Amino acid sequence: MDKKILITAALPYANGPIHIGHLLEYTQADIWARVQKLLGKTCYFVCANDAHGTPIMLSARKQKISEQDLIDKIKKEHIRDFNDFLIRFDNFHSTHSDENKYYAEDIYHKLQKKGLIKNKNILQAYDEKEQMFLPDRFIKGTCPKCKAQEQYGDSCEKCGTTYDPCDLVDARSVLSNTKPILKESKHLFFDLSQKQDMLKKWTQEGRLQNEIKNKIKEWFDGGLKDWDISRDAPYWGFKIPNTDNKYFYVWLDAPIGYMASFKNLCDKKNLDFEEFWQKNSKTELYHFIGKDIAYFHTLFWPAMLDGADYRTPTKVFCHGFLTINGEKMSKSRGTFIKAQDFIKHISPEYLRYYFAAKLQDSVEDIDLNLDDFRFRINSDLIGKLINIASRTAGFLKKFDLTLSGVLDNEKLLQICQNKKDDILQNYQNRRYATAIRKIIKLADLTNQYISEVEPWNLIKDDKSVARVHNICTTCLNIFNILVIYLSPVMPALADKNEQFLNLKPQNFNDTDGVLLNHKINKFRPMLQRVEQEQINKLIG
Ligand SMILES: [Zn+2]
């Protein structure tokens, strides 16, 4: 029997808009979740806003609204963006929720009971004017090594040196522009090194990509350090039980947000939370994340879960970053593209298709080259896939919009049907680019066949009119199969196709059947070409 599956994508921070860099991951995870569902598996795909931390507190102050109002507003915007890009979560929650508070405290208490939490006094940069401790990102100054100006408190963007904020030349608080002092404070730490044996085993059980395993080896070699899980007031987050003015660091309760969102879904849908999260659960748990947060998800998170007697993730899937035209997204080059900017000019499904056509199971970066993007959409989708229907559907008017009872080329149809397992295997292994290449190859074969039989000539001769009917029936059956293969990537196209071919919602099993003597609807263009002008507007 298939195991039940829980899938998560990283929680977007509730302090700004969704941009297309974010959408790379949500698209990757959404395609995978849709594949599981189209295979008929019991699968839940959950996410939430990461709604705590100093940046949200300061952002709310600046806008003169409460943190709650800010995160509520951002949550609405994020949900709208995910809907627009066809990211179909079963639940989208917030880390600022009762469920998350409950599980954060629960895990903390269990870790404390096992002696995994310890206290240490640390010296931290403090802004006397604002009366608050400063995160590294809120301190700027001159790099002590290369003397580059305006560098953050943790590392230099010019020369890459990492340092303590107090090492900066002329360090100043970005909040008050005053020089921070060092002040002592008691912090709570998670003693990660106690979980070293567990983690060494866990990371070698086929849960991680090789690139990530190599990275982890470096981390082990460098020694596992205690993790500071507390922050001093003022802070926007959950207060740590039995303390006066200490809060959980945002990264402590962020991954717990996966549990909280699922718990919220369980309460709505009457599902069994324990079945998914108890130690030795028989269900599967998959996290999709960017490679930059691998440390949190492959060391802290499984160690915390194991320490608190919960199940650990089955696998963690990391992806690379998105570059645009070969460079980092940049506001000055116009390539910092927000989801809402994209949708104003170009169909969101095209971005899904392009990402899928480039995504494999590695952590390599993905480049969105806008010339290549336009070329791929126009060539693959319009010129090859949609072309199959647009070259043949028109003739069906002559046959009362009803498919024939006979195929002209059964062999070609079978070739397409027989590719199913191969294509599904590639989806399952997150080699979407390979799956797409195989689908488009089948579209090529079909177009070649149409060009060879020339239905537009056959229709002129009464003796061959019946054959045209069979040719079109073959081609529209193939078109249907290819659209089903593509449906995890392009679900809206699948909907349009179902309307056109007069079908109920389809899944992968429907590719085995053949539509004969079946009434269809009039063909209407399903996708439009991408013009250079649209691209210019997008980055203009
Ligand atoms: Zn430097």
PDB file of C-alpha atoms in Angstrom, residues 30-318:
ATOM      1  CA  ASP A  30       3.711  22.064  -6.265  1.00  0.00           C
ATOM      2  CA  ILE A  31       4.522  19.947  -9.338  1.00  0.00           C
ATOM      3  CA  TRP A  32       5.719  17.136  -7.098  1.00  0.00           C
ATOM      4  CA  ALA A  33       2.628  17.318  -4.893  1.00  0.00           C
ATOM      5  CA  ARG A  34       0.377  17.301  -7.958  1.00  0.00           C
ATOM      6  CA  VAL A  35       2.204  14.240  -9.321  1.00  0.00           C
ATOM      7  CA  GLN A  36       1.532  12.355  -6.063  1.00  0.00           C
ATOM      8  CA  LYS A  37      -2.129  13.340  -6.161  1.00  0.00           C
ATOM      9  CA  LEU A  38      -2.524  12.459  -9.847  1.00  0.00           C
ATOM     10  CA  LEU A  39      -1.107   9.032  -8.966  1.00  0.00           C
ATOM     11  CA  GLY A  40      -3.976   8.694  -6.501  1.00  0.00           C
ATOM     12  CA  LYS A  41      -1.834   8.883  -3.338  1.00  0.00           C
ATOM     13  CA  THR A  42      -3.001  10.435  -0.080  1.00  0.00           C
ATOM     14  CA  CYS A  43      -0.879  13.541   0.013  1.00  0.00           C
ATOM     15  CA  TYR A  44      -1.000  16.891   1.827  1.00  0.00           C
ATOM     16  CA  PHE A  45       0.976  19.945   0.810  1.00  0.00           C
ATOM     17  CA  VAL A  46       1.243  22.612   3.510  1.00  0.00           C
ATOM     18  CA  CYS A  47       2.995  25.898   4.055  1.00  0.00           C
ATOM     19  CA  ALA A  48       2.693  29.024   6.211  1.00  0.00           C
ATOM     20  CA  ASN A  49       4.023  32.513   6.601  1.00  0.00           C
ATOM     21  CA  ASP A  50       7.162  32.871   8.687  1.00  0.00           C
ATOM     22  CA  ALA A  51       5.753  35.717  10.751  1.00  0.00           C
ATOM     23  CA  HIS A  52       8.216  36.466  13.579  1.00  0.00           C
ATOM     24  CA  GLY A  53      11.496  38.311  14.087  1.00  0.00           C
ATOM     25  CA  THR A  54      13.039  41.773  14.346  1.00  0.00           C
ATOM     26  CA  PRO A  55      12.541  42.810  10.683  1.00  0.00           C
ATOM     27  CA  ILE A  56       8.761  42.375  11.013  1.00  0.00           C
ATOM     28  CA  MET A  57       8.718  44.284  14.290  1.00  0.00           C
ATOM     29  CA  LEU A  58      10.638  47.195  12.774  1.00  0.00           C
ATOM     30  CA  SER A  59       8.676  47.129   9.544  1.00  0.00           C
ATOM     31  CA  ALA A  60       5.405  47.388  11.469  1.00  0.00           C
ATOM     32  CA  ARG A  61       6.769  50.300  13.520  1.00  0.00           C
ATOM     33  CA  LYS A  62       7.829  52.098  10.375  1.00  0.00           C
ATOM     34  CA  GLN A  63       4.383  51.667   8.831  1.00  0.00           C
ATOM     35  CA  LYS A  64       2.771  52.643  12.164  1.00  0.00           C
ATOM     36  CA  ILE A  65       0.655  49.489  12.275  1.00  0.00           C
ATOM     37  CA  SER A  66       0.710  46.516  14.626  1.00  0.00           C
ATOM     38  CA  GLU A  67       2.768  43.429  13.784  1.00  0.00           C
ATOM     39  CA  GLN A  68      -0.490  41.467  13.619  1.00  0.00           C
ATOM     40  CA  ASP A  69      -1.932  43.855  11.021  1.00  0.00           C
ATOM     41  CA  LEU A  70       1.258  43.692   8.991  1.00  0.00           C
ATOM     42  CA  ILE A  71       1.437  39.898   8.892  1.00  0.00           C
ATOM     43  CA  ASP A  72      -2.305  39.621   8.166  1.00  0.00           C
ATOM     44  CA  LYS A  73      -1.931  41.974   5.216  1.00  0.00           C
ATOM     45  CA  ILE A  74       1.119  40.130   3.847  1.00  0.00           C
ATOM     46  CA  LYS A  75      -0.561  36.758   4.288  1.00  0.00           C
ATOM     47  CA  LYS A  76      -3.469  37.866   2.100  1.00  0.00           C
ATOM     48  CA  GLU A  77      -1.039  39.039  -0.584  1.00  0.00           C
ATOM     49  CA  HIS A  78       0.948  35.819  -0.465  1.00  0.00           C
ATOM     50  CA  ILE A  79      -2.166  33.669  -0.754  1.00  0.00           C
ATOM     51  CA  ARG A  80      -3.289  35.726  -3.763  1.00  0.00           C
ATOM     52  CA  ASP A  81       0.134  35.244  -5.419  1.00  0.00           C
ATOM     53  CA  PHE A  82       0.165  31.501  -4.810  1.00  0.00           C
ATOM     54  CA  ASN A  83      -3.335  31.185  -6.272  1.00  0.00           C
ATOM     55  CA  ASP A  84      -2.318  33.217  -9.302  1.00  0.00           C
ATOM     56  CA  PHE A  85       0.650  30.920  -9.938  1.00  0.00           C
ATOM     57  CA  LEU A  86      -1.454  27.780  -9.411  1.00  0.00           C
ATOM     58  CA  ILE A  87       0.430  26.755  -6.260  1.00  0.00           C
ATOM     59  CA  ARG A  88      -2.212  24.563  -4.656  1.00  0.00           C
ATOM     60  CA  PHE A  89      -1.490  24.219  -0.922  1.00  0.00           C
ATOM     61  CA  ASP A  90      -3.867  22.098   1.120  1.00  0.00           C
ATOM     62  CA  ASN A  91      -3.263  24.595   3.904  1.00  0.00           C
ATOM     63  CA  PHE A  92      -1.493  27.922   4.254  1.00  0.00           C
ATOM     64  CA  HIS A  93      -1.133  29.039   7.854  1.00  0.00           C
ATOM     65  CA  SER A  94       1.062  31.375   9.929  1.00  0.00           C
ATOM     66  CA  THR A  95       3.809  30.762  12.480  1.00  0.00           C
ATOM     67  CA  HIS A  96       2.096  33.394  14.631  1.00  0.00           C
ATOM     68  CA  SER A  97      -0.653  30.956  15.556  1.00  0.00           C
ATOM     69  CA  ASP A  98      -1.940  29.059  18.592  1.00  0.00           C
ATOM     70  CA  GLU A  99      -0.853  25.759  17.063  1.00  0.00           C
ATOM     71  CA  ASN A 100       2.691  26.998  16.556  1.00  0.00           C
ATOM     72  CA  LYS A 101       2.930  28.429  20.055  1.00  0.00           C
ATOM     73  CA  TYR A 102       1.776  25.081  21.431  1.00  0.00           C
ATOM     74  CA  TYR A 103       4.334  22.994  19.506  1.00  0.00           C
ATOM     75  CA  ALA A 104       7.205  25.472  20.033  1.00  0.00           C
ATOM     76  CA  GLU A 105       6.667  25.313  23.807  1.00  0.00           C
ATOM     77  CA  ASP A 106       6.093  21.562  23.725  1.00  0.00           C
ATOM     78  CA  ILE A 107       9.350  20.911  21.854  1.00  0.00           C
ATOM     79  CA  TYR A 108      11.258  23.367  24.054  1.00  0.00           C
ATOM     80  CA  HIS A 109      10.020  21.688  27.261  1.00  0.00           C
ATOM     81  CA  LYS A 110      10.929  18.230  25.977  1.00  0.00           C
ATOM     82  CA  LEU A 111      14.414  19.372  24.936  1.00  0.00           C
ATOM     83  CA  GLN A 112      14.879  21.047  28.312  1.00  0.00           C
ATOM     84  CA  LYS A 113      13.841  17.883  30.162  1.00  0.00           C
ATOM     85  CA  LYS A 114      16.488  15.924  28.244  1.00  0.00           C
ATOM     86  CA  GLY A 115      19.207  18.396  29.159  1.00  0.00           C
ATOM     87  CA  LEU A 116      19.552  19.680  25.607  1.00  0.00           C
ATOM     88  CA  ILE A 117      19.048  23.344  26.535  1.00  0.00           C
ATOM     89  CA  LYS A 118      21.754  25.280  28.346  1.00  0.00           C
ATOM     90  CA  ASN A 119      22.321  28.885  29.492  1.00  0.00           C
ATOM     91  CA  LYS A 120      25.280  31.036  28.598  1.00  0.00           C
ATOM     92  CA  ASN A 121      26.092  34.691  29.048  1.00  0.00           C
ATOM     93  CA  ILE A 122      27.063  36.368  25.802  1.00  0.00           C
ATOM     94  CA  LEU A 123      28.193  39.816  24.762  1.00  0.00           C
ATOM     95  CA  GLN A 124      26.007  41.347  22.107  1.00  0.00           C
ATOM     96  CA  ALA A 125      25.821  44.641  20.271  1.00  0.00           C
ATOM     97  CA  TYR A 126      23.283  46.927  21.930  1.00  0.00           C
ATOM     98  CA  ASP A 127      21.717  50.168  20.725  1.00  0.00           C
ATOM     99  CA  GLU A 128      21.462  52.367  23.820  1.00  0.00           C
ATOM    100  CA  LYS A 129      19.247  54.929  22.149  1.00  0.00           C
ATOM    101  CA  GLU A 130      16.700  52.381  20.874  1.00  0.00           C
ATOM    102  CA  GLN A 131      17.266  50.230  23.961  1.00  0.00           C
ATOM    103  CA  MET A 132      17.513  47.004  22.053  1.00  0.00           C
ATOM    104  CA  PHE A 133      19.993  44.316  21.120  1.00  0.00           C
ATOM    105  CA  LEU A 134      20.912  44.465  17.464  1.00  0.00           C
ATOM    106  CA  PRO A 135      20.853  41.564  15.016  1.00  0.00           C
ATOM    107  CA  ASP A 136      24.003  41.510  12.838  1.00  0.00           C
ATOM    108  CA  ARG A 137      22.062  42.821   9.866  1.00  0.00           C
ATOM    109  CA  PHE A 138      21.183  45.981  11.791  1.00  0.00           C
ATOM    110  CA  ILE A 139      24.784  47.003  12.230  1.00  0.00           C
ATOM    111  CA  LYS A 140      26.839  48.587   9.465  1.00  0.00           C
ATOM    112  CA  GLY A 141      30.384  49.787   9.186  1.00  0.00           C
ATOM    113  CA  THR A 142      33.686  49.488   7.360  1.00  0.00           C
ATOM    114  CA  CYS A 143      35.127  46.003   6.746  1.00  0.00           C
ATOM    115  CA  PRO A 144      38.155  45.515   9.059  1.00  0.00           C
ATOM    116  CA  LYS A 145      39.958  43.578   6.343  1.00  0.00           C
ATOM    117  CA  CYS A 146      39.401  45.246   2.967  1.00  0.00           C
ATOM    118  CA  LYS A 147      38.021  48.558   4.290  1.00  0.00           C
ATOM    119  CA  ALA A 148      34.914  48.356   2.100  1.00  0.00           C
ATOM    120  CA  GLN A 149      32.323  50.758   3.508  1.00  0.00           C
ATOM    121  CA  GLU A 150      28.676  50.105   4.408  1.00  0.00           C
ATOM    122  CA  GLN A 151      29.103  46.420   5.238  1.00  0.00           C
ATOM    123  CA  TYR A 152      26.781  44.459   7.524  1.00  0.00           C
ATOM    124  CA  GLY A 153      27.709  43.241  10.985  1.00  0.00           C
ATOM    125  CA  ASP A 154      28.207  39.576  10.091  1.00  0.00           C
ATOM    126  CA  SER A 155      30.216  39.505   6.861  1.00  0.00           C
ATOM    127  CA  CYS A 156      31.689  41.642   4.090  1.00  0.00           C
ATOM    128  CA  GLU A 157      29.958  41.421   0.708  1.00  0.00           C
ATOM    129  CA  LYS A 158      33.116  42.663  -1.024  1.00  0.00           C
ATOM    130  CA  CYS A 159      35.787  40.302   0.305  1.00  0.00           C
ATOM    131  CA  GLY A 160      33.672  37.632   2.004  1.00  0.00           C
ATOM    132  CA  THR A 161      35.327  37.895   5.424  1.00  0.00           C
ATOM    133  CA  THR A 162      33.112  36.975   8.366  1.00  0.00           C
ATOM    134  CA  TYR A 163      33.588  38.762  11.684  1.00  0.00           C
ATOM    135  CA  ASP A 164      31.853  39.932  14.848  1.00  0.00           C
ATOM    136  CA  PRO A 165      29.910  43.185  14.538  1.00  0.00           C
ATOM    137  CA  CYS A 166      32.243  44.871  17.049  1.00  0.00           C
ATOM    138  CA  ASP A 167      35.184  44.238  14.686  1.00  0.00           C
ATOM    139  CA  LEU A 168      33.728  46.658  12.123  1.00  0.00           C
ATOM    140  CA  VAL A 169      35.525  49.989  11.838  1.00  0.00           C
ATOM    141  CA  ASP A 170      33.061  52.781  12.870  1.00  0.00           C
ATOM    142  CA  ALA A 171      30.258  50.316  13.602  1.00  0.00           C
ATOM    143  CA  ARG A 172      26.872  52.009  13.856  1.00  0.00           C
ATOM    144  CA  SER A 173      23.290  50.956  14.419  1.00  0.00           C
ATOM    145  CA  VAL A 174      21.175  51.331  11.295  1.00  0.00           C
ATOM    146  CA  LEU A 175      18.238  52.182  13.582  1.00  0.00           C
ATOM    147  CA  SER A 176      19.642  55.182  15.470  1.00  0.00           C
ATOM    148  CA  ASN A 177      22.915  55.817  13.656  1.00  0.00           C
ATOM    149  CA  THR A 178      24.681  55.650  17.039  1.00  0.00           C
ATOM    150  CA  LYS A 179      27.668  53.507  17.933  1.00  0.00           C
ATOM    151  CA  PRO A 180      26.512  50.232  19.502  1.00  0.00           C
ATOM    152  CA  ILE A 181      27.984  49.119  22.815  1.00  0.00           C
ATOM    153  CA  LEU A 182      28.624  45.539  23.892  1.00  0.00           C
ATOM    154  CA  LYS A 183      26.250  44.383  26.580  1.00  0.00           C
ATOM    155  CA  GLU A 184      26.035  41.096  28.407  1.00  0.00           C
ATOM    156  CA  SER A 185      22.880  39.003  28.372  1.00  0.00           C
ATOM    157  CA  LYS A 186      21.917  35.455  29.318  1.00  0.00           C
ATOM    158  CA  HIS A 187      20.887  33.400  26.282  1.00  0.00           C
ATOM    159  CA  LEU A 188      19.450  29.899  25.893  1.00  0.00           C
ATOM    160  CA  PHE A 189      21.232  27.448  23.636  1.00  0.00           C
ATOM    161  CA  PHE A 190      20.340  24.153  22.007  1.00  0.00           C
ATOM    162  CA  ASP A 191      23.252  21.776  22.603  1.00  0.00           C
ATOM    163  CA  LEU A 192      23.516  20.383  19.079  1.00  0.00           C
ATOM    164  CA  SER A 193      26.694  18.396  19.767  1.00  0.00           C
ATOM    165  CA  GLN A 194      24.734  15.992  22.004  1.00  0.00           C
ATOM    166  CA  LYS A 195      22.820  14.935  18.874  1.00  0.00           C
ATOM    167  CA  GLN A 196      25.951  14.373  16.798  1.00  0.00           C
ATOM    168  CA  ASP A 197      25.732  10.561  16.697  1.00  0.00           C
ATOM    169  CA  MET A 198      22.058  10.654  15.794  1.00  0.00           C
ATOM    170  CA  LEU A 199      22.722  13.221  13.037  1.00  0.00           C
ATOM    171  CA  LYS A 200      25.726  11.350  11.633  1.00  0.00           C
ATOM    172  CA  LYS A 201      23.497   8.325  11.148  1.00  0.00           C
ATOM    173  CA  TRP A 202      20.451  10.274   9.991  1.00  0.00           C
ATOM    174  CA  THR A 203      22.329  12.192   7.285  1.00  0.00           C
ATOM    175  CA  GLN A 204      23.695   8.944   5.813  1.00  0.00           C
ATOM    176  CA  GLU A 205      20.368   7.183   5.314  1.00  0.00           C
ATOM    177  CA  GLY A 206      19.640   8.288   1.733  1.00  0.00           C
ATOM    178  CA  ARG A 207      17.648  11.341   2.775  1.00  0.00           C
ATOM    179  CA  LEU A 208      19.857  13.985   1.186  1.00  0.00           C
ATOM    180  CA  GLN A 209      21.443  14.900  -2.145  1.00  0.00           C
ATOM    181  CA  ASN A 210      25.161  14.206  -2.471  1.00  0.00           C
ATOM    182  CA  GLU A 211      26.058  17.907  -2.700  1.00  0.00           C
ATOM    183  CA  ILE A 212      24.328  18.490   0.636  1.00  0.00           C
ATOM    184  CA  LYS A 213      25.955  15.443   2.219  1.00  0.00           C
ATOM    185  CA  ASN A 214      29.375  16.837   1.269  1.00  0.00           C
ATOM    186  CA  LYS A 215      28.461  20.162   2.837  1.00  0.00           C
ATOM    187  CA  ILE A 216      27.355  18.398   6.015  1.00  0.00           C
ATOM    188  CA  LYS A 217      30.660  16.593   6.221  1.00  0.00           C
ATOM    189  CA  GLU A 218      32.350  20.009   6.316  1.00  0.00           C
ATOM    190  CA  TRP A 219      30.000  21.078   9.111  1.00  0.00           C
ATOM    191  CA  PHE A 220      30.739  17.953  11.123  1.00  0.00           C
ATOM    192  CA  ASP A 221      34.469  18.439  10.575  1.00  0.00           C
ATOM    193  CA  GLY A 222      34.191  22.017  11.811  1.00  0.00           C
ATOM    194  CA  GLY A 223      32.397  20.792  14.951  1.00  0.00           C
ATOM    195  CA  LEU A 224      28.730  21.257  15.829  1.00  0.00           C
ATOM    196  CA  LYS A 225      28.248  24.476  17.758  1.00  0.00           C
ATOM    197  CA  ASP A 226      25.620  25.382  20.323  1.00  0.00           C
ATOM    198  CA  TRP A 227      22.678  27.141  18.721  1.00  0.00           C
ATOM    199  CA  ASP A 228      21.404  30.359  20.280  1.00  0.00           C
ATOM    200  CA  ILE A 229      17.602  29.948  20.379  1.00  0.00           C
ATOM    201  CA  SER A 230      16.688  33.009  22.466  1.00  0.00           C
ATOM    202  CA  ARG A 231      16.408  36.728  21.805  1.00  0.00           C
ATOM    203  CA  ASP A 232      15.940  39.569  24.288  1.00  0.00           C
ATOM    204  CA  ALA A 233      12.957  41.879  24.358  1.00  0.00           C
ATOM    205  CA  PRO A 234      11.881  43.894  22.463  1.00  0.00           C
ATOM    206  CA  TYR A 235      11.251  41.075  20.012  1.00  0.00           C
ATOM    207  CA  TRP A 236       8.275  39.971  17.930  1.00  0.00           C
ATOM    208  CA  GLY A 237       7.672  36.289  18.591  1.00  0.00           C
ATOM    209  CA  PHE A 238       6.705  33.805  21.314  1.00  0.00           C
ATOM    210  CA  LYS A 239       7.901  34.455  24.833  1.00  0.00           C
ATOM    211  CA  ILE A 240       9.955  31.591  26.249  1.00  0.00           C
ATOM    212  CA  PRO A 241       8.058  29.997  29.170  1.00  0.00           C
ATOM    213  CA  ASN A 242       9.410  30.847  32.650  1.00  0.00           C
ATOM    214  CA  THR A 243      11.499  33.785  31.477  1.00  0.00           C
ATOM    215  CA  ASP A 244      10.844  37.512  31.957  1.00  0.00           C
ATOM    216  CA  ASN A 245      11.963  38.991  28.709  1.00  0.00           C
ATOM    217  CA  LYS A 246      13.271  36.261  26.424  1.00  0.00           C
ATOM    218  CA  TYR A 247      11.718  35.164  23.165  1.00  0.00           C
ATOM    219  CA  PHE A 248      12.208  32.171  20.890  1.00  0.00           C
ATOM    220  CA  TYR A 249      14.501  33.093  18.022  1.00  0.00           C
ATOM    221  CA  VAL A 250      12.443  33.163  14.809  1.00  0.00           C
ATOM    222  CA  TRP A 251      14.388  30.200  13.390  1.00  0.00           C
ATOM    223  CA  LEU A 252      13.363  28.039  16.341  1.00  0.00           C
ATOM    224  CA  ASP A 253       9.652  28.307  15.659  1.00  0.00           C
ATOM    225  CA  ALA A 254       9.794  28.651  11.834  1.00  0.00           C
ATOM    226  CA  PRO A 255      10.197  24.951  10.945  1.00  0.00           C
ATOM    227  CA  ILE A 256       7.762  24.052  13.719  1.00  0.00           C
ATOM    228  CA  GLY A 257       5.382  26.027  11.501  1.00  0.00           C
ATOM    229  CA  TYR A 258       5.234  22.952   9.227  1.00  0.00           C
ATOM    230  CA  MET A 259       3.733  20.984  12.119  1.00  0.00           C
ATOM    231  CA  ALA A 260       1.458  23.855  13.102  1.00  0.00           C
ATOM    232  CA  SER A 261       0.076  24.300   9.603  1.00  0.00           C
ATOM    233  CA  PHE A 262      -0.590  20.578   9.358  1.00  0.00           C
ATOM    234  CA  LYS A 263      -2.230  20.552  12.806  1.00  0.00           C
ATOM    235  CA  ASN A 264      -4.464  23.387  11.633  1.00  0.00           C
ATOM    236  CA  LEU A 265      -5.410  21.298   8.581  1.00  0.00           C
ATOM    237  CA  CYS A 266      -6.016  18.210  10.752  1.00  0.00           C
ATOM    238  CA  ASP A 267      -8.470  20.157  12.893  1.00  0.00           C
ATOM    239  CA  LYS A 268     -10.324  21.396   9.809  1.00  0.00           C
ATOM    240  CA  LYS A 269     -10.378  18.048   7.980  1.00  0.00           C
ATOM    241  CA  ASN A 270     -10.489  15.683  10.932  1.00  0.00           C
ATOM    242  CA  LEU A 271      -7.123  14.073  10.125  1.00  0.00           C
ATOM    243  CA  ASP A 272      -4.870  12.254  12.594  1.00  0.00           C
ATOM    244  CA  PHE A 273      -1.923  14.550  13.454  1.00  0.00           C
ATOM    245  CA  GLU A 274      -0.134  11.888  15.509  1.00  0.00           C
ATOM    246  CA  GLU A 275      -0.186   9.432  12.623  1.00  0.00           C
ATOM    247  CA  PHE A 276       2.064  11.839  10.711  1.00  0.00           C
ATOM    248  CA  TRP A 277       4.297  13.236  13.451  1.00  0.00           C
ATOM    249  CA  GLN A 278       4.750  10.592  16.134  1.00  0.00           C
ATOM    250  CA  LYS A 279       8.118   8.866  16.468  1.00  0.00           C
ATOM    251  CA  ASN A 280       8.377   5.935  14.022  1.00  0.00           C
ATOM    252  CA  SER A 281       5.439   7.257  11.983  1.00  0.00           C
ATOM    253  CA  LYS A 282       4.685   5.115   8.929  1.00  0.00           C
ATOM    254  CA  THR A 283       3.891   8.187   6.846  1.00  0.00           C
ATOM    255  CA  GLU A 284       6.428  10.112   4.772  1.00  0.00           C
ATOM    256  CA  LEU A 285       7.562  13.706   5.272  1.00  0.00           C
ATOM    257  CA  TYR A 286       9.303  15.688   2.521  1.00  0.00           C
ATOM    258  CA  HIS A 287      10.690  19.218   2.752  1.00  0.00           C
ATOM    259  CA  PHE A 288      11.470  21.353  -0.301  1.00  0.00           C
ATOM    260  CA  ILE A 289      13.976  24.106   0.543  1.00  0.00           C
ATOM    261  CA  GLY A 290      16.653  26.337  -0.949  1.00  0.00           C
ATOM    262  CA  LYS A 291      20.260  25.244  -0.436  1.00  0.00           C
ATOM    263  CA  ASP A 292      20.912  28.341   1.724  1.00  0.00           C
ATOM    264  CA  ILE A 293      18.780  26.973   4.563  1.00  0.00           C
ATOM    265  CA  ALA A 294      20.101  23.400   4.452  1.00  0.00           C
ATOM    266  CA  TYR A 295      21.885  23.777   7.808  1.00  0.00           C
ATOM    267  CA  PHE A 296      18.605  24.485   9.582  1.00  0.00           C
ATOM    268  CA  HIS A 297      16.741  21.644   7.896  1.00  0.00           C
ATOM    269  CA  THR A 298      19.379  18.911   7.941  1.00  0.00           C
ATOM    270  CA  LEU A 299      20.948  19.521  11.362  1.00  0.00           C
ATOM    271  CA  PHE A 300      18.906  21.703  13.749  1.00  0.00           C
ATOM    272  CA  TRP A 301      15.487  20.518  12.628  1.00  0.00           C
ATOM    273  CA  PRO A 302      15.976  16.715  12.716  1.00  0.00           C
ATOM    274  CA  ALA A 303      17.951  17.080  15.960  1.00  0.00           C
ATOM    275  CA  MET A 304      15.134  19.085  17.558  1.00  0.00           C
ATOM    276  CA  LEU A 305      12.478  16.650  16.368  1.00  0.00           C
ATOM    277  CA  ASP A 306      14.416  13.619  17.525  1.00  0.00           C
ATOM    278  CA  GLY A 307      15.227  15.278  20.840  1.00  0.00           C
ATOM    279  CA  ALA A 308      11.524  15.971  21.392  1.00  0.00           C
ATOM    280  CA  ASP A 309      10.497  12.431  20.374  1.00  0.00           C
ATOM    281  CA  TYR A 310       8.841  13.326  17.091  1.00  0.00           C
ATOM    282  CA  ARG A 311       9.476  11.735  13.714  1.00  0.00           C
ATOM    283  CA  THR A 312      12.222  13.175  11.482  1.00  0.00           C
ATOM    284  CA  PRO A 313      11.925  14.113   7.767  1.00  0.00           C
ATOM    285  CA  THR A 314      11.988  11.266   5.235  1.00  0.00           C
ATOM    286  CA  LYS A 315      13.933  13.398   2.764  1.00  0.00           C
ATOM    287  CA  VAL A 316      14.994  17.011   2.347  1.00  0.00           C
ATOM    288  CA  PHE A 317      15.075  18.235  -1.275  1.00  0.00           C
ATOM    289  CA  CYS A 318      17.331  21.236  -1.880  1.00  0.00           C
TER     290      CYS A 318
END
